[in-house]
Amino acid sequence: AIMSDPPYHTRIRKLMEGAFSAHRVKDLEPRITAVVRDLIASVADRGHCDAVKDIAIPITIRIIVEQLGLDQGMEEKISRWSVA
């Protein structure tokens, strides 16, 4: 879904808008900050990372998993599904 084109992407995006409105994201800020810190810590020892692959995509997937109430560990499946 992340890499899809309209109209499919537009439909999916509209479904997710309520869960990720500006007000809702503000409420999520402490959790998002914790996820960002965790992801940065996971790559810090390498001294380099791919910002999209190692940070941006995992942030998105983790927060979606949490907001949808899915089980931890679903991140890999959600990531595969979003690319498909």
XYZ file of N, CA and C in Angstrom:
252
model
N 0.820 -1.200 0.000
C 0.000 0.000 0.000
C 0.855 1.251 0.000
N 1.993 1.211 0.700
C 2.860 2.384 0.775
C 3.336 2.787 -0.612
N 3.688 1.807 -1.428
C 4.247 2.086 -2.743
C 3.192 2.057 -3.860
N 1.912 1.956 -3.526
C 0.879 1.857 -4.547
C 0.494 3.230 -5.096
N -0.202 3.207 -6.211
C -0.638 4.426 -6.884
C -2.115 4.670 -6.634
N -2.566 5.922 -6.884
C -4.003 6.188 -6.831
C -4.707 5.316 -7.857
N -5.955 4.973 -7.658
C -6.827 5.386 -6.567
C -6.703 4.495 -5.325
N -6.032 3.345 -5.450
C -5.918 2.432 -4.299
C -5.241 3.121 -3.114
N -4.109 3.759 -3.366
C -3.376 4.425 -2.291
C -4.224 5.509 -1.641
N -4.963 6.254 -2.438
C -5.825 7.321 -1.923
C -6.881 6.755 -0.981
N -7.480 5.637 -1.356
C -8.495 4.995 -0.521
C -7.907 4.539 0.812
N -6.757 3.893 0.770
C -6.105 3.413 1.989
C -5.690 4.591 2.863
N -5.139 5.620 2.244
C -4.712 6.802 2.995
C -5.893 7.444 3.718
N -7.032 7.547 3.074
C -8.217 8.134 3.704
C -8.656 7.314 4.912
N -8.553 5.990 4.815
C -8.904 5.132 5.946
C -8.003 5.381 7.153
N -6.749 5.696 6.891
C -5.767 5.868 7.962
C -5.743 7.299 8.523
N -6.319 8.271 7.810
C -6.242 9.671 8.223
C -6.726 9.911 9.644
N -7.841 9.302 10.021
C -8.380 9.510 11.359
C -7.440 9.037 12.450
N -6.761 7.934 12.195
C -5.843 7.386 13.192
C -4.585 8.227 13.323
N -4.270 9.007 12.291
C -3.018 9.756 12.293
C -3.227 11.242 12.015
N -4.322 11.814 12.542
C -4.547 13.246 12.415
C -3.480 13.989 13.217
N -3.324 15.297 12.972
C -2.310 16.078 13.690
C -2.507 15.987 15.200
N -3.755 16.055 15.648
C -4.033 15.969 17.080
C -3.635 14.600 17.626
N -3.987 13.569 16.897
C -3.665 12.198 17.334
C -2.156 11.973 17.358
N -1.455 12.476 16.356
C 0.002 12.327 16.309
C 0.636 13.046 17.492
N 0.096 14.197 17.858
C 0.613 14.924 19.034
C 0.479 14.058 20.281
N -0.651 13.365 20.421
C -0.837 12.448 21.552
C 0.154 11.290 21.499
N 0.523 10.899 20.297
C 1.443 9.774 20.112
C 2.915 10.169 20.226
N 3.183 11.468 20.304
C 4.562 11.950 20.252
C 5.511 11.239 21.217
N 5.133 11.034 22.492
C 6.067 10.324 23.382
C 6.390 8.913 22.898
N 5.408 8.215 22.377
C 5.648 6.852 21.891
C 6.479 6.871 20.616
N 6.193 7.816 19.723
C 6.972 7.945 18.494
C 8.422 8.265 18.837
N 8.635 9.153 19.796
C 9.996 9.499 20.237
C 10.723 8.262 20.752
N 10.040 7.429 21.536
C 10.646 6.200 22.057
C 11.016 5.248 20.923
N 10.148 5.128 19.917
C 10.430 4.258 18.775
C 11.638 4.778 18.008
N 11.696 6.095 17.792
C 12.834 6.690 17.077
C 14.128 6.436 17.840
N 14.118 6.654 19.140
C 15.320 6.400 19.947
C 15.763 4.949 19.839
N 14.798 4.024 19.904
C 15.103 2.601 19.803
C 15.727 2.265 18.448
N 15.162 2.798 17.386
C 15.685 2.521 16.045
C 17.081 3.112 15.857
N 17.300 4.322 16.343
C 18.623 4.935 16.232
C 19.645 4.136 17.035
N 19.255 3.706 18.232
C 20.154 2.892 19.053
C 20.501 1.585 18.342
N 19.553 1.036 17.590
C 19.791 -0.245 16.918
C 20.796 -0.134 15.776
N 21.008 1.073 15.244
C 21.972 1.252 14.150
C 23.194 2.068 14.558
N 23.188 2.637 15.729
C 24.256 3.552 16.149
C 25.637 2.911 16.119
N 25.738 1.664 16.549
C 27.039 1.002 16.584
C 27.625 0.761 15.197
N 26.790 0.746 14.194
C 27.278 0.557 12.822
C 28.002 1.793 12.296
N 27.612 2.958 12.796
C 28.214 4.193 12.321
C 27.613 4.718 11.032
N 26.651 4.005 10.482
C 25.962 4.429 9.261
C 24.640 3.671 9.185
N 23.727 4.182 8.368
C 22.470 3.484 8.146
C 21.825 4.007 6.883
N 20.844 3.290 6.420
C 19.998 3.733 5.316
C 18.791 4.386 5.987
N 18.659 5.696 5.877
C 17.634 6.441 6.606
C 16.220 5.932 6.323
N 15.959 5.543 5.096
C 14.617 5.057 4.749
C 14.431 3.634 5.254
N 15.336 2.748 4.890
C 15.209 1.324 5.231
C 15.328 1.072 6.736
N 16.262 1.751 7.395
C 16.544 1.471 8.799
C 15.765 2.332 9.791
N 15.256 3.484 9.336
C 14.569 4.402 10.265
C 13.135 4.704 9.819
N 12.969 5.318 8.655
C 11.644 5.806 8.238
C 10.599 4.694 8.089
N 10.941 3.646 7.370
C 9.964 2.564 7.180
C 9.655 1.859 8.494
N 10.684 1.488 9.294
C 10.358 0.839 10.578
C 9.523 1.710 11.524
N 9.749 3.031 11.537
C 8.921 3.919 12.375
C 7.466 3.783 11.939
N 7.239 3.932 10.651
C 5.881 3.862 10.111
C 5.215 2.535 10.455
N 5.922 1.451 10.195
C 5.357 0.127 10.436
C 5.074 -0.093 11.923
N 6.009 0.260 12.801
C 5.806 0.053 14.247
C 4.611 0.831 14.769
N 4.484 2.082 14.350
C 3.380 2.903 14.844
C 2.048 2.388 14.292
N 2.027 1.977 13.034
C 0.797 1.408 12.469
C 0.402 0.150 13.233
N 1.360 -0.729 13.492
C 1.087 -1.964 14.227
C 0.489 -1.635 15.595
N 1.101 -0.681 16.301
C 0.592 -0.300 17.624
C -0.792 0.306 17.541
N -1.015 1.211 16.586
C -2.290 1.902 16.482
C -3.428 0.981 16.064
N -3.105 -0.029 15.309
C -4.130 -0.978 14.895
C -4.321 -2.090 15.923
N -3.524 -2.070 16.978
C -3.661 -3.057 18.039
C -3.197 -4.449 17.639
N -2.285 -4.510 16.683
C -1.764 -5.795 16.238
C -0.681 -6.287 17.193
N -0.434 -7.573 17.147
C 0.587 -8.158 18.004
C 1.974 -7.667 17.615
N 2.815 -7.444 18.633
C 4.214 -7.137 18.368
C 4.775 -8.307 17.575
N 5.676 -8.037 16.687
C 6.215 -9.080 15.835
C 5.552 -9.120 14.472
N 4.484 -8.343 14.307
C 3.784 -8.288 13.014
C 4.490 -7.353 12.030
N 5.504 -6.629 12.507
C 6.154 -5.618 11.684
C 6.661 -6.177 10.357
N 7.297 -7.346 10.393
C 7.845 -7.927 9.164
C 6.734 -8.255 8.165
N 5.637 -8.829 8.648
C 4.514 -9.137 7.756
C 3.917 -7.859 7.177
N 3.694 -6.864 8.025
C 3.106 -5.605 7.562
C 4.023 -4.964 6.522
N 5.313 -5.003 6.761
C 6.265 -4.441 5.814
C 6.184 -5.157 4.467
N 6.137 -6.477 4.477
C 6.021 -7.250 3.229
C 4.708 -6.932 2.520
N 3.618 -6.878 3.291
C 2.312 -6.593 2.709
C 2.278 -5.199 2.078
N 2.902 -4.219 2.741
C 2.859 -2.849 2.214
C 3.625 -2.730 0.909
N 4.695 -3.491 0.770
C 5.457 -3.477 -0.483
C 4.689 -4.209 -1.567
N 4.012 -5.308 -1.186
C 3.232 -6.076 -2.169
C 2.086 -5.233 -2.690
